Short mmCIF file of C-alpha atoms in Angstrom, two decimals:
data_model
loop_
_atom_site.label_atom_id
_atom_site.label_comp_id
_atom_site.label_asym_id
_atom_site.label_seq_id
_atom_site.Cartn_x
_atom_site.Cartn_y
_atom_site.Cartn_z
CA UNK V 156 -14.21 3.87 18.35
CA UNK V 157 -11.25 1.60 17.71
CA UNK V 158 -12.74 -1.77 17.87
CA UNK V 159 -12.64 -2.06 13.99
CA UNK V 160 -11.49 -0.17 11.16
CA UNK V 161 -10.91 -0.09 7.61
CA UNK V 162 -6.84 0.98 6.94
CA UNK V 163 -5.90 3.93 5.01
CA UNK V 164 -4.84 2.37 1.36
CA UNK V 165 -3.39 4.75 -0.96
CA UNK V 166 -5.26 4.89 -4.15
CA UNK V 167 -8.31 2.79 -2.85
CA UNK V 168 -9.95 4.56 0.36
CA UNK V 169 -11.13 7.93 -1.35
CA UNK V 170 -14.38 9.20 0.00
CA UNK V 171 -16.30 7.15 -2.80
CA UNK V 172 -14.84 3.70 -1.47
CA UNK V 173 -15.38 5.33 2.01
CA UNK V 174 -19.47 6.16 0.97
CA UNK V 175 -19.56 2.28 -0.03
CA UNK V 176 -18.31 1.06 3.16
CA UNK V 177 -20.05 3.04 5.09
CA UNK V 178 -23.27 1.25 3.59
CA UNK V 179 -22.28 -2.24 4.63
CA UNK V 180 -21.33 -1.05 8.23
CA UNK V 181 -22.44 1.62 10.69
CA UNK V 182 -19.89 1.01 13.17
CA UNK V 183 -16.78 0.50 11.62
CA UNK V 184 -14.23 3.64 11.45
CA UNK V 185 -12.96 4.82 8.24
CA UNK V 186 -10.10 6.37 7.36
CA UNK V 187 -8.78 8.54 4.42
CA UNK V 188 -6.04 8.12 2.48
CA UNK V 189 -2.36 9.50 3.70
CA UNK V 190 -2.79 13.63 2.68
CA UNK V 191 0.69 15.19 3.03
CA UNK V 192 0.56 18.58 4.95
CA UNK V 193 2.54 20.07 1.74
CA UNK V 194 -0.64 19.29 0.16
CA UNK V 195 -2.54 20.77 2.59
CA UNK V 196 -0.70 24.26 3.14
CA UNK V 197 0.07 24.70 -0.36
CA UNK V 198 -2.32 22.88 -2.35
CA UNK V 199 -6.08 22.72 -2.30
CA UNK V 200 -7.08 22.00 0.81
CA UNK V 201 -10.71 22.21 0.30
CA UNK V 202 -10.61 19.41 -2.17
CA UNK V 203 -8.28 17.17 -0.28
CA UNK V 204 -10.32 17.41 2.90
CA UNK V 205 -13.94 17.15 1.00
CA UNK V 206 -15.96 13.83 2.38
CA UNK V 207 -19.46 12.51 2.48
CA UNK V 208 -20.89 13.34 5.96
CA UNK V 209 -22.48 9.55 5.64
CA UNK V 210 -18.82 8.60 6.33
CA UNK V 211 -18.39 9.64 9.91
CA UNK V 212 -16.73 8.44 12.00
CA UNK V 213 -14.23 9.03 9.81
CA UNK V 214 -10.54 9.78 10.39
CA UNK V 215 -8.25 11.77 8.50
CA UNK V 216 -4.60 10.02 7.80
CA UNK V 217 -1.51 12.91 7.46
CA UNK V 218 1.73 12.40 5.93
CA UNK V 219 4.29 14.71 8.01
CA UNK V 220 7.02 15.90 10.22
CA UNK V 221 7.13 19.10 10.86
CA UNK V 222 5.64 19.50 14.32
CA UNK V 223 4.15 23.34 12.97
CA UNK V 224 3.21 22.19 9.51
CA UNK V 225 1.52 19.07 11.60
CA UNK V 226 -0.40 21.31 14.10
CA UNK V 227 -1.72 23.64 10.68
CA UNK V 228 -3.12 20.78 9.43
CA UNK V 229 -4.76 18.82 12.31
CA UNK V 230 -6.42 22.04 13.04
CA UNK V 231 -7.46 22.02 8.99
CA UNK V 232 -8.78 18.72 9.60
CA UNK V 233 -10.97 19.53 12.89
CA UNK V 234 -12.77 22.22 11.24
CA UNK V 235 -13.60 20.25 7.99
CA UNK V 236 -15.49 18.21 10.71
CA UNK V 237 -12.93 15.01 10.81
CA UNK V 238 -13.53 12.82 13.95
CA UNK V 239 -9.46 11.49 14.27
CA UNK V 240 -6.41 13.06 13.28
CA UNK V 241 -3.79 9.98 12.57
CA UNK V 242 -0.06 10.58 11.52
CA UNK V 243 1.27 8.31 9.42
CA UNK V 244 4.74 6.15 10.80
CA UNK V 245 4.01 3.03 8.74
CA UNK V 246 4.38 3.68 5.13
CA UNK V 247 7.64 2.19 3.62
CA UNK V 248 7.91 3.87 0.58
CA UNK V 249 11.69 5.18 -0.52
CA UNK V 250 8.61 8.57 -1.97
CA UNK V 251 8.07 9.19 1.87
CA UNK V 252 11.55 8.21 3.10
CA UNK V 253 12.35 11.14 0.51
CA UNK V 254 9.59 13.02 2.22
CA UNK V 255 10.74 12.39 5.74
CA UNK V 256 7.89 11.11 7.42
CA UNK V 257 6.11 7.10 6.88
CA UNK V 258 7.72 4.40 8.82
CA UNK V 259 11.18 6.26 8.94
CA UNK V 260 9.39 8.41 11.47
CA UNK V 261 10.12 5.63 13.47
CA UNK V 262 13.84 6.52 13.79
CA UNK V 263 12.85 9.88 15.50
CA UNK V 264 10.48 8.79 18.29
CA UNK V 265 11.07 12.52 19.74
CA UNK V 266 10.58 14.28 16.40
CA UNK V 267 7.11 12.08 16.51
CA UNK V 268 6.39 12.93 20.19
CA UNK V 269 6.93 16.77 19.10
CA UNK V 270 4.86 16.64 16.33
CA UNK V 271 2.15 14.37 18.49
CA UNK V 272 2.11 17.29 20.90
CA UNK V 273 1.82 20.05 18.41
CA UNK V 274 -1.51 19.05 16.99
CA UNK V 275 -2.94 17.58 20.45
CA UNK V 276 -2.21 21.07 21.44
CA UNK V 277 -4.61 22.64 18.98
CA UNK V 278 -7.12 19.96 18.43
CA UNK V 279 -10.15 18.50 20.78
CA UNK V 280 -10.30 15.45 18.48
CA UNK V 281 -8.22 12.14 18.87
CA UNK V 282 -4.69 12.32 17.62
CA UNK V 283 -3.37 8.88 16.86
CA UNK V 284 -0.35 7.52 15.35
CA UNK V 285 -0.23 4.46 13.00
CA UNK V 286 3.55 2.51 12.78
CA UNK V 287 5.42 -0.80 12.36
CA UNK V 288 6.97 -3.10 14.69
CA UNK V 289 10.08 -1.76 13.30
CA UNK V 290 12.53 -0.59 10.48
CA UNK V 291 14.53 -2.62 8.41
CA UNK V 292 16.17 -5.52 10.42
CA UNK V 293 15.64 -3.89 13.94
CA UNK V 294 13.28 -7.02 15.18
CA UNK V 295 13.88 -5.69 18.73
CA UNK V 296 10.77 -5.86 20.70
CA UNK V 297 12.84 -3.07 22.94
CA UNK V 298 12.26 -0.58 19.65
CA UNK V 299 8.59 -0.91 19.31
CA UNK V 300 8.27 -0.17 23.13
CA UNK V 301 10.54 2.35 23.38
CA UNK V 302 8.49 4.36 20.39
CA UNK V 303 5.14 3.99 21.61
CA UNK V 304 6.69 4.73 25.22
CA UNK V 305 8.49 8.10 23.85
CA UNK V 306 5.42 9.14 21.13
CA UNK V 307 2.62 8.64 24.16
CA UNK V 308 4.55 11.08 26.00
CA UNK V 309 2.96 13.95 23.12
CA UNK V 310 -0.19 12.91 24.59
CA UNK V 311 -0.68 10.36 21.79
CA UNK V 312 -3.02 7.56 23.86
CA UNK V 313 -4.04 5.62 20.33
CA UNK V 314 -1.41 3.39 18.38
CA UNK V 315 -2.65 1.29 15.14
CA UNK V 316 0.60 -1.66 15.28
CA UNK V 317 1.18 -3.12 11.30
CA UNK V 318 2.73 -5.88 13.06
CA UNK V 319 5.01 -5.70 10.24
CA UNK V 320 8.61 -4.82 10.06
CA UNK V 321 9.02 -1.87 7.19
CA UNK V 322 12.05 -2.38 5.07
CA UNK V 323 12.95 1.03 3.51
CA UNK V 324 15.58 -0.27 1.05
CA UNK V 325 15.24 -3.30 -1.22
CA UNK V 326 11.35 -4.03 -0.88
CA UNK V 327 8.27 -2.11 -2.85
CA UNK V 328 5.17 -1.22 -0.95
CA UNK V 329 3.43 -4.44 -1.86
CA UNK V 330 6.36 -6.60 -1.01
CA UNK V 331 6.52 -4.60 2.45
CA UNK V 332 2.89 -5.61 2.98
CA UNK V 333 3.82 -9.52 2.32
CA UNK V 334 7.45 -9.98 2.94
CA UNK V 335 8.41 -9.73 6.70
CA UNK V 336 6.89 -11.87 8.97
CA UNK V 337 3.68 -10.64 11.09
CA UNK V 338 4.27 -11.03 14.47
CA UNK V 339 1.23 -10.32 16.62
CA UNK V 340 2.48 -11.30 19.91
CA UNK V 341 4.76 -8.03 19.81
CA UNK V 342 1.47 -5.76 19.17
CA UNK V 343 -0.35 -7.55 22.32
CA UNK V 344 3.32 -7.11 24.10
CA UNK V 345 2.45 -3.66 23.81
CA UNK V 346 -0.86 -4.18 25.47
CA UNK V 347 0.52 -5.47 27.91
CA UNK V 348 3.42 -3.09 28.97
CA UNK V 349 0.85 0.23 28.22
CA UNK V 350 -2.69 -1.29 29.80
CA UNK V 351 -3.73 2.57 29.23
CA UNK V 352 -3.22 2.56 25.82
CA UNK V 353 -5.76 2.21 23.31
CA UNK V 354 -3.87 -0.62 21.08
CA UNK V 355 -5.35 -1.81 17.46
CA UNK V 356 -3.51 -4.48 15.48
CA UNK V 357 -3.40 -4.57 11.20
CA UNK V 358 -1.44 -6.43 9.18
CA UNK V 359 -3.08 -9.50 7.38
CA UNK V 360 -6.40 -10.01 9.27
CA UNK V 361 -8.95 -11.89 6.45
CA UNK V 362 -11.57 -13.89 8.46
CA UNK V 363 -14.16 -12.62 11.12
CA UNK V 364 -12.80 -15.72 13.19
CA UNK V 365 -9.23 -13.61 13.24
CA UNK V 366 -10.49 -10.46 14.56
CA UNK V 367 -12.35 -12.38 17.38
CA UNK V 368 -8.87 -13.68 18.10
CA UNK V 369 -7.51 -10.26 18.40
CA UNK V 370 -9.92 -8.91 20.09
CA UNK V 371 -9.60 -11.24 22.52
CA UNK V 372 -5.54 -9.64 23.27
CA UNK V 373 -6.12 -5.77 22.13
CA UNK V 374 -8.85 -3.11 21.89
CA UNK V 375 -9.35 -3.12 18.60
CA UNK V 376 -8.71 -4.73 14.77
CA UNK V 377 -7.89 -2.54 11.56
CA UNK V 378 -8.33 -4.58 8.24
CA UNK V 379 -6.96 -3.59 4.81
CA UNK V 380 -6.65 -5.26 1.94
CA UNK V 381 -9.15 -8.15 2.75
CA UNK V 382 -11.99 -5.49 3.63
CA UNK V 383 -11.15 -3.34 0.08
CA UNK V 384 -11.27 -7.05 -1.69
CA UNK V 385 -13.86 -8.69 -0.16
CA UNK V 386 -16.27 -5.92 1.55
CA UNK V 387 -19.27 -8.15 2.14
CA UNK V 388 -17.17 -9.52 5.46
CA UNK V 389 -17.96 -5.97 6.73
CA UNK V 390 -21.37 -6.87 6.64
CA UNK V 391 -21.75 -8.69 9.57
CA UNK V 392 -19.48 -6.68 11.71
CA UNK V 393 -22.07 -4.20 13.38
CA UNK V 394 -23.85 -7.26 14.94
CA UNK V 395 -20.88 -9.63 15.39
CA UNK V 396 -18.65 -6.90 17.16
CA UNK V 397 -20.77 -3.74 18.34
CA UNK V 398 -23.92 -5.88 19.88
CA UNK V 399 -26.29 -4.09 17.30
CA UNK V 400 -28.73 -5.93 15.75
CA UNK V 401 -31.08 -3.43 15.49
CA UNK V 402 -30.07 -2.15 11.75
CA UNK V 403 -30.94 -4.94 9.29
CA UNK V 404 -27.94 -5.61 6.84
CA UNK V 405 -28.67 -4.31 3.57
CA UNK V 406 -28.98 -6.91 0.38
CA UNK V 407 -25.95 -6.93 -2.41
CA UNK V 408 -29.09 -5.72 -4.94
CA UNK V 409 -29.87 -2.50 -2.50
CA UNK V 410 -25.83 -1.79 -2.09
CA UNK V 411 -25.46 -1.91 -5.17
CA UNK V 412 -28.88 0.39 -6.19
CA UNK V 413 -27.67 2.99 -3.39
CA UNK V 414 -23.99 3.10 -4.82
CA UNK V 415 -25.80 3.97 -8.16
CA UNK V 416 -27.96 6.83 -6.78
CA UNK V 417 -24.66 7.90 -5.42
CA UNK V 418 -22.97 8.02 -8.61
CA UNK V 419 -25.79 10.44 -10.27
CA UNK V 420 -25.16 12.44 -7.05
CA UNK V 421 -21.52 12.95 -7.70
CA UNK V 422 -21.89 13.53 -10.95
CA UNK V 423 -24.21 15.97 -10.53
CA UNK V 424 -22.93 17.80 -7.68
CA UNK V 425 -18.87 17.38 -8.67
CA UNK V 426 -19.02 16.57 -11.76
CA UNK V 427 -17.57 12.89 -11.11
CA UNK V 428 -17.71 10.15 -13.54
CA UNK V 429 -19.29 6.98 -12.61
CA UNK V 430 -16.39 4.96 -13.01
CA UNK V 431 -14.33 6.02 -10.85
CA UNK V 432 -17.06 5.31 -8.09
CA UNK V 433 -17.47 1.56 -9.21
CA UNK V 434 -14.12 0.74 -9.18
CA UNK V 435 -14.23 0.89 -5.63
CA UNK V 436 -17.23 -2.05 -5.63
CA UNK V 437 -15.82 -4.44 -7.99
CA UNK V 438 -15.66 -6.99 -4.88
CA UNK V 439 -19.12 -6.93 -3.79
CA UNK V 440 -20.53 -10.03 -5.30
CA UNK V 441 -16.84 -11.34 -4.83
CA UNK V 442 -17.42 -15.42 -4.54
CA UNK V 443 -21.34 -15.75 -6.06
CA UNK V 444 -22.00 -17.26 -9.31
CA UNK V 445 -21.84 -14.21 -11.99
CA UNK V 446 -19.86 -12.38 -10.20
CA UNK V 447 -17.13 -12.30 -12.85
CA UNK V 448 -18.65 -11.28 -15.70
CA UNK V 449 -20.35 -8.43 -13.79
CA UNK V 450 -16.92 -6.78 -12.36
CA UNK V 451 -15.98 -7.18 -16.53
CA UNK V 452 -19.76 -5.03 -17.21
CA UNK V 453 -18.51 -2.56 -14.56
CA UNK V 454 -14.84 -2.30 -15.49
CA UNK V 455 -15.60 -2.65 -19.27
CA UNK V 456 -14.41 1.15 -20.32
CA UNK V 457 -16.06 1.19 -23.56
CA UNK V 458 -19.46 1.47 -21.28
CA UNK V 459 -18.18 5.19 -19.84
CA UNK V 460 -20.26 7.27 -22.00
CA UNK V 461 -23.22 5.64 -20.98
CA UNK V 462 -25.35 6.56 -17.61
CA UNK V 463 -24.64 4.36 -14.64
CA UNK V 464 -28.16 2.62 -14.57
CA UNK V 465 -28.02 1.22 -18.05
CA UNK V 466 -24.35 -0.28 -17.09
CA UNK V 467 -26.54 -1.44 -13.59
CA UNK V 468 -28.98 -3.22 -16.16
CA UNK V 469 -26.22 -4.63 -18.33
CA UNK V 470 -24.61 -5.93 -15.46
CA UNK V 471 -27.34 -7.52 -13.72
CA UNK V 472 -27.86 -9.83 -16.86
CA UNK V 473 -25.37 -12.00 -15.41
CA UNK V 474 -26.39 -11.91 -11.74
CA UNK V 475 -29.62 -12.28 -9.92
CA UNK V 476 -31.01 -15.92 -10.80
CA UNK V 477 -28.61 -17.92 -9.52
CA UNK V 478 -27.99 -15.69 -6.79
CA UNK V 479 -31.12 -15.82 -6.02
CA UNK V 480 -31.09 -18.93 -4.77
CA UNK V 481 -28.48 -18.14 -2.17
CA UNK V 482 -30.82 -17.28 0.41
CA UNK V 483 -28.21 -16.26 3.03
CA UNK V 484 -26.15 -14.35 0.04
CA UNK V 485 -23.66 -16.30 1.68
CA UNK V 486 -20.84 -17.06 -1.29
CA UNK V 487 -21.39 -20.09 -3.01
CA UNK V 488 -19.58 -23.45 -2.20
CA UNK V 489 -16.35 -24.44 -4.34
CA UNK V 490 -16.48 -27.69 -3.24
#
């Protein structure tokens, strides 16, 4: 289940962007957003937990540390129908240092291991953790084992490795995602020393030819950015990396007619505006000629009032012709 998946991104991988992914791959696991368990025990849970059941498998990301607030919401998460339960150690945010969980779980490898326990206690699903290679300036490989080590004691048997370090002081979220050095080899150290253990590797993967590459070390690959950016790679992924050729990838023109039958969907069913769906597409004609000027048509926001099929038509007056003649609807050359 973890040979590829799309990361968690705050902000981008709602169920919408999940609905649109889902329709460029079959295989692929998805994952939501980080959801606090405050959120969950004193908000609206309903709403938080809501997703398309096109999305399976799909995994629910929490933001925690309370072993008993953790085990509440796993169990939540299992009866809304999610196929994972993942707890975030990886975000570097000073918001979830405040919040005491994200990558300064990573400190507490028992308060983890607790927590890891407490929902595989009360769940039949997956519970999974996702972390760094370490905090701050603690490059020790010894760290990174030593967590995974003292978290797979909770019964915890899946790890996603950022192989990132997470600075909690002095960097933003974006710098944390571009500052400190990837180092891979540490993630397929892990591999190594826990053969048992289900091991997937993120941090900076952009090309089909990288994932092969990991692949080749770990069990599985978990893309971010790149896939959000540039979400025709995922096209190929089903029959590159699961053997199955059997479903025929879908055209840019039919992604982008299904996304729009999705919108009038929402809208009717939730009352969700059609913009905030196609934000999450902006990148599907990223690198073919037009491509431009039809993110502008579908980002223009003096277009809102009007029904997503006349902003379809608008925007396909700058597509089509010339990507027409890309018969592989490969991107165009630069050369």
């Amino acid at each position: 289940m973890w040979r590829l998946s799309v990361a968690p991104m705050m902000g981008w991988t709602d169920r919408h962007c999940r609905y649109f992914h889902r329709l460029l791959t079959r295989h692929t696991l998805l994952y939501t957003e980080m959801v606090t368990t405050g959120a969950l025990i004193h908000g609206n849970a309903a709403q938080h937990l809501f997703f398309n059941e096109e999305e399976h498998p799909v995994a629910l990301q929490l933001g925690g540390s309370e072993p008993a607030d953790l085990a509440v919401c796993a169990k939540l998460g299992q009866e809304r129908g999610y196929d994972e339960i993942n707890l975030n150690c990886g975000c570097p945010s000073e918001r979830v240092l405040r919040g005491a969980f994200g990558a300064c779980l990573m400190g507490e490898a028992e308060l983890v291991r607790d927590g890891v326990k407490a929902m595989v206690d009360v769940v039949d699903i997956p519970v999974t953790v996702k972390h760094r290679i370490g905090i701050d300036k603690v490059e020790s490989y010894d760290f990174v084992r030593d967590f995974v080590g003292t978290v797979a004691e909770g019964g915890c048997k899946v790890f996603l490795v950022h192989a990132r370090n997470a600075w909690l002081k002095g960097l933003s979220p974006k710098e944390n995602r571009e500052i400190p050095p990837l180092r891979y080899e540490l993630a397929y150290r892990l591999k190594n020393d826990f053969p048992d253990l289900t091991i997937s590797v993120n941090g900076g993967i952009t090309t089909d030819e990288q994932i092969a590459t990991h692949l080749e070390h770990l069990d599985g690959a978990m893309i971010g950015r790149e896939a959000y950016h540039n979400p025709w790679l995922m096209s190929g992924w089903d029959a590159k990396f699961y053997g199955d050729h059997a479903r025929p990838v879908m055209k840019r023109e039919a992604v982008e007619l299904a996304m729009i039958e999705y919108m009038e969907r929402a809208h009717a069913e939730d009352g969700v505006n059609w913009y905030s769906i196609a934000s999450h597409m902006l990148g599907l004609r990223h690198g073919l000629h037009g491509a431009r000027k039809w993110r502008q048509v579908w980002s223009d926001h003096r277009l809102k009032p009007l029904p997503p099929r006349e902003v379809w038509a608008m925007a396909q007056a700058h597509v089509g012709h010339r990507d027409a003649e890309v018969a592989t609807d490969a991107p165009v050359s630069t050369h």
